[in-house]
Every structure is written in C-alpha cells, then in structure tokens.
Amino acid sequence: MEEEGIVFFVKEHKGPQALIKSERSIQIGEREREETELFSSSSEQQQLSTFTKMASCSLPLFPCLSSIKMTMKPMATLTNSPKTIVPYELKKGQNRLFHKLPSGLKMEVIEQRRSKSERDTPPLVFVHGSYHAAWCWVEHWLPYFSSSGFDSYAVSLLGQGESDVPLGTVSGTLQTHASDIADFIESNLGSSPPVLIGHSFGGLIVQYYLANIVNKQSFGSESVFPELSGAVLVCSVPPSGNSGLVLRYLFSKPVAAFKVTLSLAAKGFQKSIPLCRETFFSPAMDDQLVKRYQDLMTESSRMPLFDLRKLNASLPVPKPMENSTKVLVLGAKDDFIVDDEGLMETGRFYNVEPVCIEDVAHDLMLDCSWEKGAEVLLSWLCELSKPETLSA
C-alpha cells in the first residue's frame, strides 16, 4: 500500500502587515516546498463569553486576531467560525507550519531549529494549556532551548491559536489531543524520540500520552503512541484532575477560590489586568506586558480545550509502569492555580521529587523570571542527553 504524504502549509513571518503562505509536501525521507502567495491580515475582535457560562461549569479551575483570508481545498468539515490568526510576530529563526492531521484538520506548529551542535540531543515538543497556544513557548523558551542545541517545536491544539476549529463545543478530549500530538511526532520526528513538555492542562495531556506508551497491553497496538526520550510536566494539573484543587481552595482559601472562578470559569482575566496578573504572573510584571499577554490569551482560545465534567469522570490517568519514560515535575512557588499538594501529588504519581521554582507564578515560561525554570529544565535535559542515559 502506498504511504500517503504528510502535508504542511508554511507561513513565514515577513513583518506585522504581511505573511507569506508557502506549501510543502513531506514524503517519507523527502521534503518538497513551494512558496505561494502574499496575504494581508485584518483585525476582528472575538466576543467574550458571558458570565452565565459559569453556571454550566461544575469546576472553577481551568475551563478550557485578526483574521486571515485564505483559500484552501476543503479537507475536513469545519465550523462556520472565520479563520483567525493570533497577532503574534515570530522571532528570527522561527517558522509557522501547519501539520495535516488524519482528520484533515490542520494543527499549527511553530518550530525553531537548533544552531549547530556536536551533541546528539532529542527534539523538544511543547504543549500549552487552557487559554494559551504555541506562542506562549515561542516568546522565551523556544529561542533559549534552540540556542542550547535542541530542535524545538510548539504546537497549538485544535481550536487554539491558528489551528483549525473542529465541530462541537469543545476542541477535544485527552485522547484526541494526545493522538494529534502523537501523529505529529510519528510523521515528523519518528526517528528521534522527543522530550514532550506540557504546561497546566497540557501537562495532563502529556500524562495521558505517557499512559499510552507504558500500558501497551491495555490500549492495543493501534493506540500506542510513539516513544519519548523524556517528559516534563510544568505547573501541571495533577493526575486526578482539578477536583481536589477545587475542594482545597473552597475550604482553605475561599477568597482565592472565588477569584480563580471569576478569572477562569467566568473569563474575568480577559477584562481585568490585575486579575490576569494575579492568576498567571508575578506581581512584578508591568501592566503593559500583562496587557500584551492578556490580549494573546483572549485571542488564542476560540473554544474550551475540554468538557470538564467528562474529563474529570475519566480521571485519574492510568498509572505508569516503573522504569518507564523519565519524567521531570516542575512547579512554581507562587502558582495561583496549582497548589503545593497538587504538585506533590504529581511527583508521587511518577515517583520523582518535584522541583519547585522560587519567585515565579503559574505561567512559568512567560513570567518575569522565566529563566529560572528554563535553567532547571536545561540541566535535566543535558543529563538526559548523555549517551548512557538515552541508551538506558
């Protein structure tokens, strides 16, 4: 049977007023790239969700642009929502790709290749959480790790960033999101098992991915995901979900519970800079930068990542086998969303000691002291990349 090619649509950034659309077909072991036409972008403000949506959300934590005119051959059924683009300018050396999934939908991937390195290092694949997209990694961590010798890829899950919007009220499930990431890895990084790095709810997706690797007998050969060199959980939702977090906040921090509910379930962070700062960032971050990230988060998410009721009913994620993929658990001391007990639960689940970074908040990769978490991760990656470690 002839193997079907994997198609990417590439838009390389050429300035704030224009994007170049390029198309390249990637066959097994071969790439063909064709540059095509120039597009101009126009702005369109998304409507904010109303507070009444809060009533339909049983859990207060973690619910979950300008438009670009494009002419594409229909490859899957989409919603009637217009194609939008997050107003984010790529940095030097970064490219925006669109990976075609088996469904025909396209998933945004922003890549930044490493500079020349004598070491054999695994590629890094970054997965965002609710209200974020690939841009949250592109800001600081992609340049940092690519310059440190690691090919780096940040994905936007369906319904987020510039990825296509599927039919339905939510963008997917743990299974569908993890399968999309697995398809990207298998199609493009098959010969080089990557390190998979997930933040917040993206960390829960990484945990589900890990379960599909180590519990092969439970899932069947067709569901087993490509192997990883390692996994990193950054301020991750714990394996049991956010139910425990909710109860602890309600009984021990009722004011904080109200603020988190207002900020996330009611999307109050989109309207209030102080609330956005308190939810995601350190007090030291200035208003202008908070406003920039607030706008990006507002524009990034066109639908929730999950149906929270169904998600929590499916948890906890399956327990991994011992001596499986190496895992690093990273937390933030000033995290307003994931508390210390949530961090410790994740560490116990994977039988590792969590590393809690001082003076950083939930968005550890965007916060004022983003280098602190990056340095800890780089040290772990360098140890992981030693030949004796990779061959173990």
Short mmCIF file of C-alpha atoms in Angstrom, two decimals:
data_model
loop_
_atom_site.label_atom_id
_atom_site.label_comp_id
_atom_site.label_asym_id
_atom_site.label_seq_id
_atom_site.Cartn_x
_atom_site.Cartn_y
_atom_site.Cartn_z
CA MET A 1 0.00 0.00 0.00
CA GLU A 2 1.37 3.39 -0.94
CA GLU A 3 2.01 5.66 2.04
CA GLU A 4 0.21 8.98 1.98
CA GLY A 5 2.37 12.10 2.19
CA ILE A 6 2.16 14.48 5.12
CA VAL A 7 1.30 17.99 4.00
CA PHE A 8 2.43 21.18 5.72
CA PHE A 9 1.33 24.71 4.92
CA VAL A 10 4.08 27.13 5.93
CA LYS A 11 3.66 30.82 6.62
CA GLU A 12 6.99 32.53 7.26
CA HIS A 13 6.78 35.85 9.08
CA LYS A 14 7.80 38.84 6.99
CA GLY A 15 6.57 41.72 9.17
CA PRO A 16 3.46 42.84 11.03
CA GLN A 17 1.49 43.62 7.86
CA ALA A 18 2.13 40.54 5.81
CA LEU A 19 2.56 36.82 5.84
CA ILE A 20 3.92 34.60 3.13
CA LYS A 21 2.00 31.40 2.56
CA SER A 22 4.16 28.53 1.44
CA GLU A 23 3.24 24.95 0.85
CA ARG A 24 5.47 21.98 1.17
CA SER A 25 4.76 18.31 0.92
CA ILE A 26 6.75 16.00 3.11
CA GLN A 27 7.07 12.39 1.93
CA ILE A 28 8.90 9.72 3.90
CA GLY A 29 12.54 10.81 3.78
CA GLU A 30 11.83 13.71 1.32
CA ARG A 31 10.61 17.31 1.53
CA GLU A 32 9.22 19.43 -1.25
CA ARG A 33 8.50 23.07 -0.61
CA GLU A 34 6.70 25.59 -2.80
CA GLU A 35 6.25 29.22 -1.90
CA THR A 36 3.00 30.78 -2.99
CA GLU A 37 1.09 33.96 -2.42
CA LEU A 38 1.13 37.00 -0.18
CA PHE A 39 -1.70 37.72 2.19
CA SER A 40 -2.64 40.78 4.21
CA SER A 41 -4.35 40.49 7.57
CA SER A 42 -7.28 42.37 9.08
CA SER A 43 -8.37 42.54 12.71
CA GLU A 44 -11.51 41.02 14.14
CA GLN A 45 -12.30 41.12 17.87
CA GLN A 46 -13.61 37.88 19.39
CA GLN A 47 -16.72 38.14 21.55
CA LEU A 48 -16.10 37.48 25.22
CA SER A 49 -18.05 34.67 26.86
CA THR A 50 -20.78 35.76 29.29
CA PHE A 51 -20.68 35.13 33.00
CA THR A 52 -23.68 32.81 32.71
CA LYS A 53 -21.44 30.13 31.21
CA MET A 54 -20.06 29.74 34.71
CA ALA A 55 -23.30 28.08 35.75
CA SER A 56 -22.72 25.22 33.33
CA CYS A 57 -19.19 24.61 34.57
CA SER A 58 -19.09 22.31 37.56
CA LEU A 59 -15.45 23.11 38.30
CA PRO A 60 -13.99 26.60 38.65
CA LEU A 61 -10.44 25.79 37.59
CA PHE A 62 -9.12 25.55 34.07
CA PRO A 63 -12.12 25.88 31.70
CA CYS A 64 -10.60 25.31 28.64
CA LEU A 65 -6.94 38.26 15.91
CA SER A 66 -7.04 39.36 13.42
CA SER A 67 -8.49 37.21 10.62
CA ILE A 68 -6.52 35.99 7.64
CA LYS A 69 -8.14 35.45 4.28
CA MET A 70 -7.11 32.11 2.87
CA THR A 71 -8.31 29.93 0.03
CA MET A 72 -7.80 26.23 0.73
CA LYS A 73 -9.14 22.98 -0.60
CA PRO A 74 -11.69 21.60 1.91
CA MET A 75 -10.11 18.65 3.70
CA ALA A 76 -12.50 18.30 6.64
CA THR A 77 -15.72 19.73 7.99
CA LEU A 78 -15.07 22.89 9.99
CA THR A 79 -17.31 25.16 11.99
CA ASN A 80 -18.54 28.39 10.45
CA SER A 81 -16.06 30.37 12.55
CA PRO A 82 -13.74 32.52 10.43
CA LYS A 83 -10.12 31.55 10.09
CA THR A 84 -8.25 33.72 12.55
CA ILE A 85 -4.66 34.46 13.33
CA VAL A 86 -3.17 35.25 16.70
CA PRO A 87 -1.47 38.66 16.47
CA TYR A 88 1.94 37.28 17.30
CA GLU A 89 5.11 38.19 15.45
CA LEU A 90 7.58 35.34 15.11
CA LYS A 91 11.19 35.87 16.04
CA LYS A 92 14.25 35.36 13.87
CA GLY A 93 14.77 31.69 13.05
CA GLN A 94 11.17 30.68 13.78
CA ASN A 95 8.73 29.22 11.23
CA ARG A 96 5.00 28.61 11.44
CA LEU A 97 3.91 25.26 9.98
CA PHE A 98 0.53 23.58 9.64
CA HIS A 99 0.56 19.84 10.21
CA LYS A 100 -2.25 17.97 8.46
CA LEU A 101 -3.91 15.54 10.87
CA PRO A 102 -5.62 12.29 9.78
CA SER A 103 -8.97 14.10 10.17
CA GLY A 104 -7.91 16.62 7.54
CA LEU A 105 -7.78 19.43 10.09
CA LYS A 106 -4.54 21.38 10.38
CA MET A 107 -2.60 21.97 13.58
CA GLU A 108 -0.33 24.97 14.00
CA VAL A 109 3.30 24.16 14.82
CA ILE A 110 5.95 26.81 15.41
CA GLU A 111 9.47 25.48 15.04
CA GLN A 112 12.89 26.82 15.86
CA ARG A 113 15.80 24.61 14.88
CA ARG A 114 18.95 24.40 16.94
CA SER A 115 22.19 26.03 15.98
CA LYS A 116 24.98 23.62 15.12
CA SER A 117 25.65 21.24 17.97
CA GLU A 118 28.16 18.47 18.41
CA ARG A 119 25.86 16.69 20.85
CA ASP A 120 23.12 14.30 19.84
CA THR A 121 20.11 15.83 21.55
CA PRO A 122 16.41 14.86 21.39
CA PRO A 123 13.95 17.35 19.88
CA LEU A 124 11.57 19.13 22.24
CA VAL A 125 7.79 19.31 21.71
CA PHE A 126 5.89 21.86 23.81
CA VAL A 127 2.16 21.60 24.64
CA HIS A 128 0.23 24.58 26.05
CA GLY A 129 -2.71 24.68 28.46
CA SER A 130 -6.07 26.48 28.52
CA TYR A 131 -6.31 29.98 27.02
CA HIS A 132 -2.84 29.65 25.51
CA ALA A 133 -1.37 28.47 22.21
CA ALA A 134 2.06 27.82 20.67
CA TRP A 135 3.04 31.47 21.17
CA CYS A 136 3.45 31.02 24.96
CA TRP A 137 6.54 28.87 24.34
CA VAL A 138 7.79 30.91 21.39
CA GLU A 139 8.26 34.04 23.48
CA HIS A 140 11.22 32.84 25.56
CA TRP A 141 11.71 29.08 25.74
CA LEU A 142 12.00 28.21 22.04
CA PRO A 143 14.85 30.71 21.49
CA TYR A 144 16.51 29.59 24.73
CA PHE A 145 16.47 25.86 24.04
CA SER A 146 17.21 26.07 20.32
CA SER A 147 20.29 28.16 21.11
CA SER A 148 21.21 25.48 23.66
CA GLY A 149 21.28 22.77 20.98
CA PHE A 150 17.71 21.44 20.89
CA ASP A 151 15.33 21.47 17.92
CA SER A 152 12.15 22.91 19.41
CA TYR A 153 8.51 22.66 18.32
CA ALA A 154 5.47 24.32 19.93
CA VAL A 155 2.02 23.08 18.92
CA SER A 156 -1.37 24.80 19.09
CA LEU A 157 -4.09 22.30 19.96
CA LEU A 158 -7.21 22.33 17.78
CA GLY A 159 -9.41 25.35 18.35
CA GLN A 160 -6.46 27.32 19.72
CA GLY A 161 -4.04 29.75 18.09
CA GLU A 162 -4.05 29.32 14.33
CA SER A 163 -5.08 25.67 14.37
CA ASP A 164 -8.35 24.63 12.73
CA VAL A 165 -11.56 24.60 14.77
CA PRO A 166 -13.32 21.21 14.93
CA LEU A 167 -17.07 20.71 15.08
CA GLY A 168 -18.56 20.68 18.56
CA THR A 169 -18.49 22.83 21.67
CA VAL A 170 -15.00 21.84 22.88
CA SER A 171 -11.79 21.25 20.99
CA GLY A 172 -11.29 17.65 22.07
CA THR A 173 -10.57 15.10 24.78
CA LEU A 174 -7.40 13.82 26.40
CA GLN A 175 -7.39 11.03 23.82
CA THR A 176 -7.88 13.23 20.75
CA HIS A 177 -5.38 15.89 21.83
CA ALA A 178 -2.75 13.28 22.69
CA SER A 179 -3.44 11.47 19.40
CA ASP A 180 -2.91 14.70 17.45
CA ILE A 181 0.45 15.22 19.13
CA ALA A 182 1.38 11.58 18.54
CA ASP A 183 0.54 11.95 14.84
CA PHE A 184 2.82 14.99 14.55
CA ILE A 185 5.64 13.16 16.32
CA GLU A 186 5.28 9.98 14.28
CA SER A 187 5.06 11.86 10.98
CA ASN A 188 7.98 14.20 11.53
CA LEU A 189 10.16 13.04 14.43
CA GLY A 190 9.77 9.28 14.14
CA SER A 191 13.49 8.52 14.11
CA SER A 192 14.22 10.86 17.03
CA PRO A 193 12.05 10.27 20.13
CA PRO A 194 11.39 13.75 21.57
CA VAL A 195 11.01 15.13 25.05
CA LEU A 196 7.34 16.09 25.48
CA ILE A 197 6.77 19.17 27.65
CA GLY A 198 3.30 20.19 28.85
CA HIS A 199 2.05 23.16 30.88
CA SER A 200 -1.08 23.18 33.07
CA PHE A 201 -3.77 21.18 31.22
CA GLY A 202 -1.14 20.49 28.57
CA GLY A 203 0.66 18.59 31.31
CA LEU A 204 -2.41 16.38 31.78
CA ILE A 205 -2.35 15.65 28.04
CA VAL A 206 1.31 14.63 28.37
CA GLN A 207 0.35 12.32 31.25
CA TYR A 208 -2.27 10.64 29.08
CA TYR A 209 0.33 10.28 26.33
CA LEU A 210 2.69 8.59 28.80
CA ALA A 211 -0.03 6.13 29.79
CA ASN A 212 -0.43 5.11 26.17
CA ILE A 213 3.27 4.37 25.88
CA VAL A 214 3.77 2.32 29.02
CA ASN A 215 0.44 0.49 29.20
CA LYS A 216 0.61 -1.08 25.74
CA GLN A 217 -1.24 -4.19 26.82
CA SER A 218 -4.20 -2.06 27.92
CA PHE A 219 -4.60 0.10 24.85
CA GLY A 220 -3.85 -2.18 21.91
CA SER A 221 -1.23 -1.71 19.22
CA GLU A 222 -3.23 0.84 17.21
CA SER A 223 -3.50 3.22 20.16
CA VAL A 224 0.10 3.07 21.37
CA PHE A 225 1.88 6.39 20.88
CA PRO A 226 5.48 6.85 19.66
CA GLU A 227 8.12 6.52 22.35
CA LEU A 228 9.59 9.56 24.09
CA SER A 229 13.07 10.36 25.35
CA GLY A 230 11.50 12.07 28.35
CA ALA A 231 8.52 14.05 29.63
CA VAL A 232 8.29 17.33 31.56
CA LEU A 233 5.21 18.48 33.50
CA VAL A 234 5.24 22.25 34.09
CA CYS A 235 2.74 23.54 36.69
CA SER A 236 0.64 20.61 35.55
CA VAL A 237 -2.86 19.64 36.55
CA PRO A 238 -2.31 16.55 38.74
CA PRO A 239 -3.23 13.03 37.55
CA SER A 240 -6.55 13.09 39.44
CA GLY A 241 -7.62 16.31 37.73
CA ASN A 242 -8.64 19.58 39.34
CA SER A 243 -11.39 18.27 41.65
CA GLY A 244 -9.02 18.07 44.61
CA LEU A 245 -7.69 21.53 43.87
CA VAL A 246 -11.23 22.90 43.85
CA LEU A 247 -12.15 21.37 47.21
CA ARG A 248 -8.94 22.53 48.88
CA TYR A 249 -9.46 26.07 47.63
CA LEU A 250 -13.10 26.15 48.74
CA PHE A 251 -12.32 25.07 52.31
CA SER A 252 -8.90 26.64 52.91
CA LYS A 253 -8.84 29.66 50.58
CA PRO A 254 -12.43 30.74 49.86
CA VAL A 255 -11.39 34.19 48.61
CA ALA A 256 -8.81 32.66 46.28
CA ALA A 257 -11.42 30.13 45.12
CA PHE A 258 -13.77 32.97 44.20
CA LYS A 259 -11.01 34.81 42.34
CA VAL A 260 -9.96 31.72 40.38
CA THR A 261 -13.59 31.03 39.47
CA LEU A 262 -14.09 34.63 38.38
CA SER A 263 -10.83 34.64 36.46
CA LEU A 264 -11.05 31.31 34.63
CA ALA A 265 -14.62 29.99 34.62
CA ALA A 266 -16.09 33.46 34.03
CA LYS A 267 -13.09 34.60 31.95
CA GLY A 268 -12.63 37.62 34.18
CA PHE A 269 -8.89 37.65 33.44
CA GLN A 270 -9.76 38.85 29.93
CA LYS A 271 -11.22 42.10 31.31
CA SER A 272 -9.04 42.85 34.32
CA ILE A 273 -5.28 43.38 34.20
CA PRO A 274 -4.88 42.97 38.00
CA LEU A 275 -6.84 39.70 37.95
CA CYS A 276 -4.91 38.44 34.92
CA ARG A 277 -1.62 39.23 36.67
CA GLU A 278 -2.69 37.53 39.90
CA THR A 279 -3.85 34.42 38.04
CA PHE A 280 -0.89 33.85 35.75
CA PHE A 281 2.05 36.12 36.59
CA SER A 282 4.19 37.62 39.33
CA PRO A 283 3.30 40.97 40.94
CA ALA A 284 6.44 42.50 39.42
CA MET A 285 5.21 42.15 35.83
CA ASP A 286 4.30 45.59 34.47
CA ASP A 287 0.84 46.43 33.15
CA GLN A 288 1.94 46.77 29.53
CA LEU A 289 3.34 43.24 29.38
CA VAL A 290 0.37 41.79 31.25
CA LYS A 291 -1.93 43.51 28.76
CA ARG A 292 0.01 42.03 25.85
CA TYR A 293 -0.32 38.50 27.20
CA GLN A 294 -3.93 39.14 28.20
CA ASP A 295 -4.75 40.04 24.60
CA LEU A 296 -2.91 36.99 23.26
CA MET A 297 -4.75 34.67 25.66
CA THR A 298 -8.09 36.24 24.75
CA GLU A 299 -7.46 35.83 21.03
CA SER A 300 -5.83 32.38 21.31
CA SER A 301 -8.72 30.29 22.55
CA ARG A 302 -11.77 30.02 20.31
CA MET A 303 -13.25 27.14 22.29
CA PRO A 304 -12.54 25.29 25.58
CA LEU A 305 -9.95 22.52 25.47
CA PHE A 306 -12.22 20.04 27.28
CA ASP A 307 -15.66 19.30 28.64
CA LEU A 308 -14.61 19.41 32.29
CA ARG A 309 -17.37 17.13 33.57
CA LYS A 310 -16.46 14.39 31.11
CA LEU A 311 -12.76 14.97 31.66
CA ASN A 312 -12.89 14.56 35.42
CA ALA A 313 -15.10 11.49 35.08
CA SER A 314 -12.32 9.85 33.04
CA LEU A 315 -9.58 10.52 35.60
CA PRO A 316 -7.16 9.67 37.10
CA VAL A 317 -4.91 8.90 34.20
CA PRO A 318 -3.63 5.30 34.18
CA LYS A 319 -0.72 4.55 36.48
CA PRO A 320 2.54 4.18 34.52
CA MET A 321 4.78 1.18 34.90
CA GLU A 322 8.05 1.54 36.81
CA ASN A 323 11.29 2.29 34.96
CA SER A 324 9.41 3.80 32.04
CA THR A 325 9.91 7.24 30.44
CA LYS A 326 11.92 9.61 32.60
CA VAL A 327 9.77 12.44 33.99
CA LEU A 328 10.60 15.88 35.39
CA VAL A 329 7.92 17.59 37.51
CA LEU A 330 8.32 21.38 37.66
CA GLY A 331 6.24 23.69 39.81
CA ALA A 332 6.12 27.38 40.73
CA LYS A 333 6.21 28.58 44.32
CA ASP A 334 3.81 31.45 43.59
CA ASP A 335 1.39 29.42 41.45
CA PHE A 336 -2.14 30.78 42.00
CA ILE A 337 -3.78 27.80 40.26
CA VAL A 338 -1.89 24.59 41.12
CA ASP A 339 -1.15 24.40 44.85
CA ASP A 340 1.69 22.60 46.64
CA GLU A 341 -0.42 19.49 47.25
CA GLY A 342 -1.26 19.28 43.55
CA LEU A 343 2.44 19.47 42.72
CA MET A 344 3.31 16.80 45.30
CA GLU A 345 0.54 14.51 44.01
CA THR A 346 2.06 14.62 40.53
CA GLY A 347 5.52 13.87 41.93
CA ARG A 348 4.25 10.89 43.94
CA PHE A 349 2.39 9.53 40.94
CA TYR A 350 5.60 9.39 38.89
CA ASN A 351 7.84 8.54 41.85
CA VAL A 352 10.00 11.63 41.40
CA GLU A 353 10.82 14.60 43.62
CA PRO A 354 9.17 17.74 42.21
CA VAL A 355 11.27 20.85 41.64
CA CYS A 356 9.51 24.00 42.85
CA ILE A 357 10.91 27.22 41.38
CA GLU A 358 11.00 30.26 43.68
CA ASP A 359 9.63 33.67 42.71
CA VAL A 360 7.68 32.57 39.64
CA ALA A 361 3.95 32.13 39.02
CA HIS A 362 1.75 29.72 37.03
CA ASP A 363 2.93 30.87 33.60
CA LEU A 364 6.47 29.89 34.47
CA MET A 365 7.65 30.12 30.83
CA LEU A 366 6.35 33.71 30.42
CA ASP A 367 6.89 35.19 33.87
CA CYS A 368 9.48 37.83 34.75
CA SER A 369 11.98 35.22 35.92
CA TRP A 370 11.28 32.69 33.14
CA GLU A 371 15.00 31.84 33.01
CA LYS A 372 14.82 30.10 36.40
CA GLY A 373 12.60 27.30 35.15
CA ALA A 374 14.41 27.14 31.81
CA GLU A 375 17.77 26.65 33.53
CA VAL A 376 16.45 23.80 35.68
CA LEU A 377 14.95 22.13 32.61
CA LEU A 378 18.14 22.60 30.58
CA SER A 379 20.22 20.97 33.31
CA TRP A 380 17.83 17.99 33.35
CA LEU A 381 17.89 17.77 29.54
CA CYS A 382 21.69 17.80 29.43
CA GLU A 383 21.77 14.92 31.90
CA LEU A 384 19.09 13.10 29.91
CA SER A 385 21.03 13.62 26.66
CA LYS A 386 24.13 11.80 27.88
CA PRO A 387 24.65 8.68 25.73
CA GLU A 388 24.45 6.34 28.71
CA THR A 389 21.13 7.91 29.77
CA LEU A 390 19.49 7.77 26.35
CA SER A 391 20.53 4.15 25.87
CA ALA A 392 19.27 3.09 29.29
#
